């Protein structure tokens, strides 16, 4: 079990190696995290995801451009491959299913992929529709597989406008399905005004919110 000081050092190492798009170093530090008993959830959220947040800031400040963003994402995914199998797996007597997707017109899928990892680890069956998903597709898939929750991710103020339209198609098709939304431009008020049942700020919280929605159902 790593000391608090060593854990902080490893989290910073993961953060920095994502920001500096050093894929091999990210893998090396992720392996050290596993070997030294750093919690995989903490390493993903406090190291890799935090690094990608910093990358977002650098992009906004025009210090990083698209090529750097993509290289940073590669480093994040490489670290994720190492850490993912070490997330504490949960199992449930009753299968819990969630459909996940990034809304139409939006190809930002890094956050959604982190959300997927957390649901996988929490023992949910995840039907991942990918990114830039057509509005009607969510209701079509929900009808096919009977998922109790549909999770929508949107990263742009333009693409998030698809959310109320998707929710309408879901409500028209199955009144019982619960809709969880997330992504940087959203907040609880916008989510509620769109008719969503829940909102989550990050990947870890997404699972907690989905469980809450099922408990309320
Ligand atoms: Co673009 N991009 N991008 N981009 N990009 C943003 C989103 C932007 C805010 C940057 C900016 O200009 N300030 C801006 C949107 C502005 C707006 O709102 N209107 C923007 C733009 C404009 C664009 C393009 C249009 C640029 C262009 O071509 N001119 C283009 C869009 C193309 C399209 O989608 N049609 C574009 C392209 C790209 C890349 C391809 C280069 C790349 C995406 C790579 C990929 O995803 N495969 C990219 C990136 C990386 C970003 C930023 C820098 C980072 C996004 C990210 O991955 N964050 C972003 C700026 C920023 O966010 N600061 C930006 C890290 C990730 C871990 O966080 O995705 O927020 P996030 O996910 C979090 C939470 O939000 C939450 O949990 C996650 C993990 O904790 N969450 C959920 C997310 N979904 C959830 C769902 C849930 C619950 C929680 O429940 C279901």
mmCIF file of C-alpha atoms and ligand atoms in Angstrom:
data_model
loop_
_atom_site.group_PDB
_atom_site.id
_atom_site.type_symbol
_atom_site.label_atom_id
_atom_site.label_comp_id
_atom_site.label_asym_id
_atom_site.label_seq_id
_atom_site.Cartn_x
_atom_site.Cartn_y
_atom_site.Cartn_z
ATOM 1 C CA UNK A 1 0.000 0.000 0.000
ATOM 2 C CA UNK A 2 1.576 3.300 -1.094
ATOM 3 C CA UNK A 3 1.963 6.096 1.470
ATOM 4 C CA UNK A 4 -0.124 9.271 0.975
ATOM 5 C CA UNK A 5 3.009 11.027 -0.221
ATOM 6 C CA UNK A 6 3.829 8.304 -2.773
ATOM 7 C CA UNK A 7 0.182 8.192 -3.932
ATOM 8 C CA UNK A 8 0.258 11.958 -4.547
ATOM 9 C CA UNK A 9 3.537 11.537 -6.460
ATOM 10 C CA UNK A 10 2.027 8.811 -8.659
ATOM 11 C CA UNK A 11 -1.139 10.848 -9.349
ATOM 12 C CA UNK A 12 0.996 13.840 -10.316
ATOM 13 C CA UNK A 13 3.134 11.578 -12.515
ATOM 14 C CA UNK A 14 0.029 10.308 -14.333
ATOM 15 C CA UNK A 15 -1.307 13.853 -14.703
ATOM 16 C CA UNK A 16 1.989 15.201 -16.034
ATOM 17 C CA UNK A 17 2.668 12.330 -18.434
ATOM 18 C CA UNK A 18 -0.797 12.789 -20.010
ATOM 19 C CA UNK A 19 -0.216 16.549 -20.307
ATOM 20 C CA UNK A 20 3.246 15.960 -21.798
ATOM 21 C CA UNK A 21 1.807 13.213 -24.049
ATOM 22 C CA UNK A 22 4.396 10.719 -22.918
ATOM 23 C CA UNK A 23 2.570 7.474 -23.588
ATOM 24 C CA UNK A 24 5.342 5.110 -22.427
ATOM 25 C CA UNK A 25 5.855 7.063 -19.227
ATOM 26 C CA UNK A 26 2.100 6.986 -18.544
ATOM 27 C CA UNK A 27 2.131 3.184 -18.867
ATOM 28 C CA UNK A 28 5.193 2.956 -16.631
ATOM 29 C CA UNK A 29 3.599 5.067 -13.891
ATOM 30 C CA UNK A 30 0.258 3.264 -14.225
ATOM 31 C CA UNK A 31 2.116 -0.039 -13.686
ATOM 32 C CA UNK A 32 3.827 1.447 -10.627
ATOM 33 C CA UNK A 33 0.396 2.513 -9.330
ATOM 34 C CA UNK A 34 -0.864 -1.077 -9.649
ATOM 35 C CA UNK A 35 2.261 -2.633 -8.118
ATOM 36 C CA UNK A 36 2.290 -0.197 -5.197
ATOM 37 C CA UNK A 37 -1.416 -0.617 -4.425
ATOM 38 C CA UNK A 38 -2.710 2.831 -5.436
ATOM 39 C CA UNK A 39 -6.486 2.640 -5.879
ATOM 40 C CA UNK A 40 -7.210 2.321 -9.629
ATOM 41 C CA UNK A 41 -10.263 4.614 -9.448
ATOM 42 C CA UNK A 42 -8.164 7.331 -7.788
ATOM 43 C CA UNK A 43 -5.387 6.861 -10.349
ATOM 44 C CA UNK A 44 -7.832 7.206 -13.255
ATOM 45 C CA UNK A 45 -9.830 10.155 -11.950
ATOM 46 C CA UNK A 46 -7.137 11.990 -9.952
ATOM 47 C CA UNK A 47 -4.324 11.274 -12.421
ATOM 48 C CA UNK A 48 -5.343 10.543 -16.020
ATOM 49 C CA UNK A 49 -8.675 12.436 -16.183
ATOM 50 C CA UNK A 50 -7.244 15.399 -14.288
ATOM 51 C CA UNK A 51 -4.378 15.500 -16.797
ATOM 52 C CA UNK A 52 -6.877 15.678 -19.647
ATOM 53 C CA UNK A 53 -8.636 18.581 -17.868
ATOM 54 C CA UNK A 54 -5.338 20.481 -17.814
ATOM 55 C CA UNK A 55 -4.913 19.651 -21.510
ATOM 56 C CA UNK A 56 -8.335 21.240 -22.112
ATOM 57 C CA UNK A 57 -7.147 24.436 -20.403
ATOM 58 C CA UNK A 58 -3.966 24.508 -22.510
ATOM 59 C CA UNK A 59 -6.114 24.155 -25.640
ATOM 60 C CA UNK A 60 -8.353 27.026 -24.571
ATOM 61 C CA UNK A 61 -5.229 29.171 -23.952
ATOM 62 C CA UNK A 62 -4.024 28.175 -27.440
ATOM 63 C CA UNK A 63 -0.862 26.623 -26.054
ATOM 64 C CA UNK A 64 -1.951 23.222 -27.372
ATOM 65 C CA UNK A 65 -3.617 22.448 -30.689
ATOM 66 C CA UNK A 66 -5.444 19.453 -32.141
ATOM 67 C CA UNK A 67 -2.356 17.227 -32.687
ATOM 68 C CA UNK A 68 -1.312 17.627 -29.037
ATOM 69 C CA UNK A 69 -4.875 16.904 -27.859
ATOM 70 C CA UNK A 70 -4.906 13.625 -29.742
ATOM 71 C CA UNK A 71 -1.478 12.582 -28.447
ATOM 72 C CA UNK A 72 -2.566 13.380 -24.874
ATOM 73 C CA UNK A 73 -5.679 11.253 -25.404
ATOM 74 C CA UNK A 74 -3.448 8.369 -26.600
ATOM 75 C CA UNK A 75 -1.423 8.616 -23.392
ATOM 76 C CA UNK A 76 -4.647 8.659 -21.317
ATOM 77 C CA UNK A 77 -5.982 5.551 -23.082
ATOM 78 C CA UNK A 78 -2.647 3.713 -22.660
ATOM 79 C CA UNK A 79 -2.749 4.333 -18.903
ATOM 80 C CA UNK A 80 -6.416 3.366 -18.787
ATOM 81 C CA UNK A 81 -5.651 -0.049 -20.343
ATOM 82 C CA UNK A 82 -3.272 -0.778 -17.460
ATOM 83 C CA UNK A 83 -5.546 0.492 -14.682
ATOM 84 C CA UNK A 84 -8.971 -0.668 -15.922
ATOM 85 C CA UNK A 85 -8.611 -4.352 -14.922
ATOM 86 C CA UNK A 86 -7.775 -3.261 -11.369
ATOM 87 C CA UNK A 87 -10.946 -1.291 -10.689
ATOM 88 C CA UNK A 88 -12.886 -3.038 -7.935
ATOM 89 C CA UNK A 89 -15.466 -5.102 -9.797
ATOM 90 C CA UNK A 90 -18.985 -5.355 -8.409
ATOM 91 C CA UNK A 91 -21.607 -7.904 -9.327
ATOM 92 C CA UNK A 92 -25.373 -7.701 -9.038
ATOM 93 C CA UNK A 93 -28.035 -10.371 -8.863
ATOM 94 C CA UNK A 94 -30.213 -8.360 -11.224
ATOM 95 C CA UNK A 95 -28.568 -7.215 -14.440
ATOM 96 C CA UNK A 96 -28.312 -3.453 -14.720
ATOM 97 C CA UNK A 97 -28.132 -2.122 -18.240
ATOM 98 C CA UNK A 98 -27.173 1.308 -19.504
ATOM 99 C CA UNK A 99 -27.028 2.645 -23.040
ATOM 100 C CA UNK A 100 -24.278 5.234 -23.445
ATOM 101 C CA UNK A 101 -23.568 7.591 -26.295
ATOM 102 C CA UNK A 102 -22.314 11.010 -27.314
ATOM 103 C CA UNK A 103 -25.067 13.019 -28.969
ATOM 104 C CA UNK A 104 -25.435 13.800 -32.667
ATOM 105 C CA UNK A 105 -22.934 16.288 -34.083
ATOM 106 C CA UNK A 106 -20.404 15.670 -31.310
ATOM 107 C CA UNK A 107 -17.297 13.493 -31.611
ATOM 108 C CA UNK A 108 -15.799 14.200 -28.158
ATOM 109 C CA UNK A 109 -15.766 10.719 -26.640
ATOM 110 C CA UNK A 110 -12.960 10.722 -24.053
ATOM 111 C CA UNK A 111 -15.306 11.594 -21.157
ATOM 112 C CA UNK A 112 -17.928 9.096 -22.316
ATOM 113 C CA UNK A 113 -15.261 6.383 -22.497
ATOM 114 C CA UNK A 114 -14.247 7.114 -18.908
ATOM 115 C CA UNK A 115 -17.908 6.928 -17.893
ATOM 116 C CA UNK A 116 -18.133 3.537 -19.642
ATOM 117 C CA UNK A 117 -15.109 2.214 -17.731
ATOM 118 C CA UNK A 118 -16.748 3.144 -14.422
ATOM 119 C CA UNK A 119 -20.043 1.432 -15.313
ATOM 120 C CA UNK A 120 -18.180 -1.691 -16.506
ATOM 121 C CA UNK A 121 -16.337 -1.819 -13.204
ATOM 122 C CA UNK A 122 -19.560 -1.350 -11.265
ATOM 123 C CA UNK A 123 -20.916 -4.509 -12.924
ATOM 124 C CA UNK A 124 -23.351 -2.871 -15.336
ATOM 125 C CA UNK A 125 -23.932 -4.169 -18.836
ATOM 126 C CA UNK A 126 -22.994 -1.241 -21.061
ATOM 127 C CA UNK A 127 -24.327 -0.811 -24.579
ATOM 128 C CA UNK A 128 -21.943 1.761 -26.017
ATOM 129 C CA UNK A 129 -23.326 3.477 -29.105
ATOM 130 C CA UNK A 130 -20.154 5.527 -29.587
ATOM 131 C CA UNK A 131 -20.073 9.178 -30.625
ATOM 132 C CA UNK A 132 -22.153 11.348 -32.986
ATOM 133 C CA UNK A 133 -25.172 9.127 -32.378
ATOM 134 C CA UNK A 134 -28.329 9.920 -34.358
ATOM 135 C CA UNK A 135 -31.201 11.239 -32.235
ATOM 136 C CA UNK A 136 -33.617 8.323 -32.845
ATOM 137 C CA UNK A 137 -30.974 5.627 -32.266
ATOM 138 C CA UNK A 138 -31.160 5.831 -28.441
ATOM 139 C CA UNK A 139 -34.883 5.003 -28.367
ATOM 140 C CA UNK A 140 -34.425 2.273 -30.991
ATOM 141 C CA UNK A 141 -31.670 0.594 -28.963
ATOM 142 C CA UNK A 142 -33.576 1.029 -25.695
ATOM 143 C CA UNK A 143 -36.543 -0.759 -27.227
ATOM 144 C CA UNK A 144 -34.283 -3.625 -28.359
ATOM 145 C CA UNK A 145 -32.384 -4.204 -25.117
ATOM 146 C CA UNK A 146 -34.686 -2.782 -22.418
ATOM 147 C CA UNK A 147 -31.920 -0.815 -20.665
ATOM 148 C CA UNK A 148 -33.165 0.828 -17.459
ATOM 149 C CA UNK A 149 -30.934 3.890 -17.975
ATOM 150 C CA UNK A 150 -29.833 5.890 -21.008
ATOM 151 C CA UNK A 151 -26.700 8.017 -20.539
ATOM 152 C CA UNK A 152 -26.123 10.988 -22.830
ATOM 153 C CA UNK A 153 -22.851 12.850 -23.125
ATOM 154 C CA UNK A 154 -22.443 16.250 -24.837
ATOM 155 C CA UNK A 155 -19.338 18.430 -24.882
ATOM 156 C CA UNK A 156 -20.494 21.396 -26.919
ATOM 157 C CA UNK A 157 -23.084 24.103 -26.323
ATOM 158 C CA UNK A 158 -24.287 23.423 -29.863
ATOM 159 C CA UNK A 159 -24.548 19.615 -29.640
ATOM 160 C CA UNK A 160 -26.209 19.602 -26.209
ATOM 161 C CA UNK A 161 -29.335 20.977 -27.898
ATOM 162 C CA UNK A 162 -29.927 17.416 -29.155
ATOM 163 C CA UNK A 163 -30.561 16.222 -25.586
ATOM 164 C CA UNK A 164 -34.204 17.374 -25.170
ATOM 165 C CA UNK A 165 -34.996 15.936 -28.594
ATOM 166 C CA UNK A 166 -33.493 12.568 -27.632
ATOM 167 C CA UNK A 167 -35.374 12.618 -24.328
ATOM 168 C CA UNK A 168 -38.633 13.228 -26.180
ATOM 169 C CA UNK A 169 -38.087 10.178 -28.410
ATOM 170 C CA UNK A 170 -37.300 8.088 -25.308
ATOM 171 C CA UNK A 171 -40.372 9.307 -23.408
ATOM 172 C CA UNK A 172 -42.570 8.667 -26.425
ATOM 173 C CA UNK A 173 -41.252 5.088 -26.654
ATOM 174 C CA UNK A 174 -40.863 3.985 -23.008
ATOM 175 C CA UNK A 175 -42.025 6.115 -20.106
ATOM 176 C CA UNK A 176 -40.007 4.118 -17.570
ATOM 177 C CA UNK A 177 -36.520 4.698 -18.888
ATOM 178 C CA UNK A 178 -34.310 6.955 -16.767
ATOM 179 C CA UNK A 179 -32.083 9.491 -18.492
ATOM 180 C CA UNK A 180 -28.731 10.547 -17.095
ATOM 181 C CA UNK A 181 -26.764 13.357 -18.740
ATOM 182 C CA UNK A 182 -23.257 14.759 -18.404
ATOM 183 C CA UNK A 183 -20.536 16.723 -20.150
ATOM 184 C CA UNK A 184 -18.711 20.013 -19.633
ATOM 185 C CA UNK A 185 -21.363 22.523 -20.864
ATOM 186 C CA UNK A 186 -24.152 20.938 -18.789
ATOM 187 C CA UNK A 187 -25.149 21.520 -15.186
ATOM 188 C CA UNK A 188 -28.012 20.295 -12.976
ATOM 189 C CA UNK A 189 -30.307 23.186 -13.995
ATOM 190 C CA UNK A 190 -29.826 22.668 -17.730
ATOM 191 C CA UNK A 191 -30.259 18.919 -17.271
ATOM 192 C CA UNK A 192 -33.541 19.448 -15.416
ATOM 193 C CA UNK A 193 -34.792 21.961 -17.981
ATOM 194 C CA UNK A 194 -34.128 19.376 -20.715
ATOM 195 C CA UNK A 195 -36.242 16.832 -18.830
ATOM 196 C CA UNK A 196 -33.351 14.561 -17.765
ATOM 197 C CA UNK A 197 -33.793 12.506 -14.589
ATOM 198 C CA UNK A 198 -30.221 12.993 -13.432
ATOM 199 C CA UNK A 199 -26.968 14.829 -14.021
ATOM 200 C CA UNK A 200 -23.410 13.821 -13.129
ATOM 201 C CA UNK A 201 -20.349 16.012 -13.085
ATOM 202 C CA UNK A 202 -17.815 13.216 -13.603
ATOM 203 C CA UNK A 203 -17.452 9.525 -14.404
ATOM 204 C CA UNK A 204 -17.422 8.311 -10.803
ATOM 205 C CA UNK A 205 -20.503 10.318 -9.919
ATOM 206 C CA UNK A 206 -22.292 8.981 -13.020
ATOM 207 C CA UNK A 207 -22.527 5.485 -11.514
ATOM 208 C CA UNK A 208 -23.767 6.829 -8.160
ATOM 209 C CA UNK A 209 -26.432 8.904 -9.909
ATOM 210 C CA UNK A 210 -27.571 5.974 -12.068
ATOM 211 C CA UNK A 211 -27.934 3.744 -8.980
ATOM 212 C CA UNK A 212 -29.965 6.515 -7.332
ATOM 213 C CA UNK A 213 -32.231 6.709 -10.390
ATOM 214 C CA UNK A 214 -32.882 2.963 -10.228
ATOM 215 C CA UNK A 215 -33.646 3.171 -6.514
ATOM 216 C CA UNK A 216 -36.221 5.894 -7.225
ATOM 217 C CA UNK A 217 -37.844 3.910 -10.069
HETATM 218 CO CO1 LIG B 1 -12.997 19.936 -29.047
HETATM 219 N N1 LIG B 1 -14.049 21.363 -28.189
HETATM 220 N N2 LIG B 1 -13.618 20.356 -30.755
HETATM 221 N N3 LIG B 1 -11.855 18.453 -29.550
HETATM 222 N N4 LIG B 1 -12.334 19.844 -27.193
HETATM 223 C C1 LIG B 1 -14.099 21.481 -26.733
HETATM 224 C C2 LIG B 1 -15.287 20.706 -26.157
HETATM 225 C C3 LIG B 1 -14.251 23.060 -26.546
HETATM 226 C C4 LIG B 1 -14.942 23.457 -25.236
HETATM 227 C C5 LIG B 1 -12.861 23.730 -26.685
HETATM 228 C C6 LIG B 1 -12.945 25.244 -26.745
HETATM 229 O O1 LIG B 1 -13.013 25.796 -27.812
HETATM 230 N N5 LIG B 1 -12.953 25.934 -25.630
HETATM 231 C C7 LIG B 1 -15.081 23.453 -27.828
HETATM 232 C C8 LIG B 1 -16.607 23.447 -27.692
HETATM 233 C C9 LIG B 1 -17.171 24.855 -27.594
HETATM 234 C C10 LIG B 1 -18.645 24.818 -27.435
HETATM 235 O O2 LIG B 1 -19.145 24.443 -26.417
HETATM 236 N N6 LIG B 1 -19.381 25.198 -28.430
HETATM 237 C C11 LIG B 1 -14.589 22.412 -28.836
HETATM 238 C C12 LIG B 1 -14.690 22.549 -30.250
HETATM 239 C C13 LIG B 1 -15.291 23.849 -30.747
HETATM 240 C C14 LIG B 1 -14.273 21.539 -31.151
HETATM 241 C C15 LIG B 1 -14.356 21.556 -32.674
HETATM 242 C C16 LIG B 1 -15.618 22.165 -33.296
HETATM 243 C C17 LIG B 1 -13.088 22.265 -33.175
HETATM 244 C C18 LIG B 1 -13.044 22.521 -34.665
HETATM 245 O O3 LIG B 1 -12.982 21.580 -35.437
HETATM 246 N N7 LIG B 1 -13.089 23.789 -34.997
HETATM 247 C C19 LIG B 1 -14.256 20.041 -33.000
HETATM 248 C C20 LIG B 1 -15.660 19.404 -32.848
HETATM 249 C C21 LIG B 1 -15.927 18.310 -33.764
HETATM 250 C C22 LIG B 1 -17.283 17.706 -33.424
HETATM 251 O O4 LIG B 1 -17.500 17.201 -32.330
HETATM 252 N N8 LIG B 1 -18.198 17.770 -34.357
HETATM 253 C C23 LIG B 1 -13.414 19.556 -31.854
HETATM 254 C C24 LIG B 1 -12.554 18.465 -31.919
HETATM 255 C C25 LIG B 1 -11.797 18.000 -30.862
HETATM 256 C C26 LIG B 1 -10.744 16.887 -30.976
HETATM 257 C C27 LIG B 1 -11.096 15.821 -32.023
HETATM 258 C C28 LIG B 1 -9.423 17.507 -31.357
HETATM 259 C C29 LIG B 1 -10.654 16.393 -29.494
HETATM 260 C C30 LIG B 1 -11.656 15.273 -29.159
HETATM 261 C C31 LIG B 1 -11.022 13.890 -29.185
HETATM 262 C C32 LIG B 1 -12.030 12.860 -28.718
HETATM 263 O O5 LIG B 1 -12.806 13.064 -27.810
HETATM 264 N N9 LIG B 1 -11.981 11.712 -29.357
HETATM 265 C C33 LIG B 1 -11.133 17.647 -28.736
HETATM 266 C C34 LIG B 1 -10.886 17.877 -27.349
HETATM 267 C C35 LIG B 1 -9.983 16.878 -26.661
HETATM 268 C C36 LIG B 1 -11.462 18.975 -26.647
HETATM 269 C C37 LIG B 1 -11.185 19.487 -25.205
HETATM 270 C C38 LIG B 1 -9.859 20.234 -25.254
HETATM 271 C C39 LIG B 1 -11.116 18.437 -24.121
HETATM 272 C C40 LIG B 1 -12.342 17.509 -24.007
HETATM 273 C C41 LIG B 1 -11.956 16.326 -23.150
HETATM 274 O O6 LIG B 1 -11.652 15.242 -23.651
HETATM 275 N N10 LIG B 1 -11.879 16.557 -21.819
HETATM 276 C C42 LIG B 1 -12.416 20.451 -24.948
HETATM 277 C C43 LIG B 1 -12.064 21.656 -24.050
HETATM 278 C C44 LIG B 1 -12.384 21.398 -22.610
HETATM 279 O O7 LIG B 1 -13.222 20.564 -22.261
HETATM 280 N N11 LIG B 1 -11.761 22.162 -21.759
HETATM 281 C C45 LIG B 1 -12.891 20.719 -26.324
HETATM 282 C C46 LIG B 1 -11.417 15.517 -20.852
HETATM 283 C C47 LIG B 1 -12.563 14.605 -20.437
HETATM 284 C C48 LIG B 1 -12.054 13.591 -19.426
HETATM 285 O O8 LIG B 1 -13.524 15.429 -19.811
HETATM 286 O O9 LIG B 1 -15.146 15.163 -21.727
HETATM 287 O O10 LIG B 1 -15.581 16.858 -19.856
HETATM 288 P P1 LIG B 1 -15.044 15.553 -20.296
HETATM 289 O O11 LIG B 1 -15.789 14.377 -19.495
HETATM 290 C C49 LIG B 1 -15.919 14.373 -18.076
HETATM 291 C C50 LIG B 1 -17.202 15.079 -17.576
HETATM 292 O O12 LIG B 1 -17.675 16.067 -18.449
HETATM 293 C C51 LIG B 1 -18.162 13.963 -17.346
HETATM 294 O O13 LIG B 1 -17.325 12.884 -16.941
HETATM 295 C C52 LIG B 1 -16.115 12.916 -17.705
HETATM 296 C C53 LIG B 1 -14.985 12.298 -16.926
HETATM 297 O O14 LIG B 1 -14.957 12.683 -15.596
HETATM 298 N N12 LIG B 1 -19.017 13.444 -18.395
HETATM 299 C C54 LIG B 1 -20.143 12.752 -18.053
HETATM 300 C C55 LIG B 1 -18.912 13.453 -19.728
HETATM 301 N N13 LIG B 1 -19.927 12.786 -20.279
HETATM 302 C C56 LIG B 1 -20.709 12.342 -19.288
HETATM 303 C C57 LIG B 1 -21.878 11.590 -19.296
HETATM 304 C C58 LIG B 1 -22.480 11.270 -18.073
HETATM 305 C C59 LIG B 1 -21.919 11.714 -16.877
HETATM 306 C C60 LIG B 1 -20.748 12.443 -16.847
HETATM 307 O O15 LIG B 1 -23.582 10.533 -17.961
HETATM 308 C C61 LIG B 1 -24.113 9.880 -19.067
#
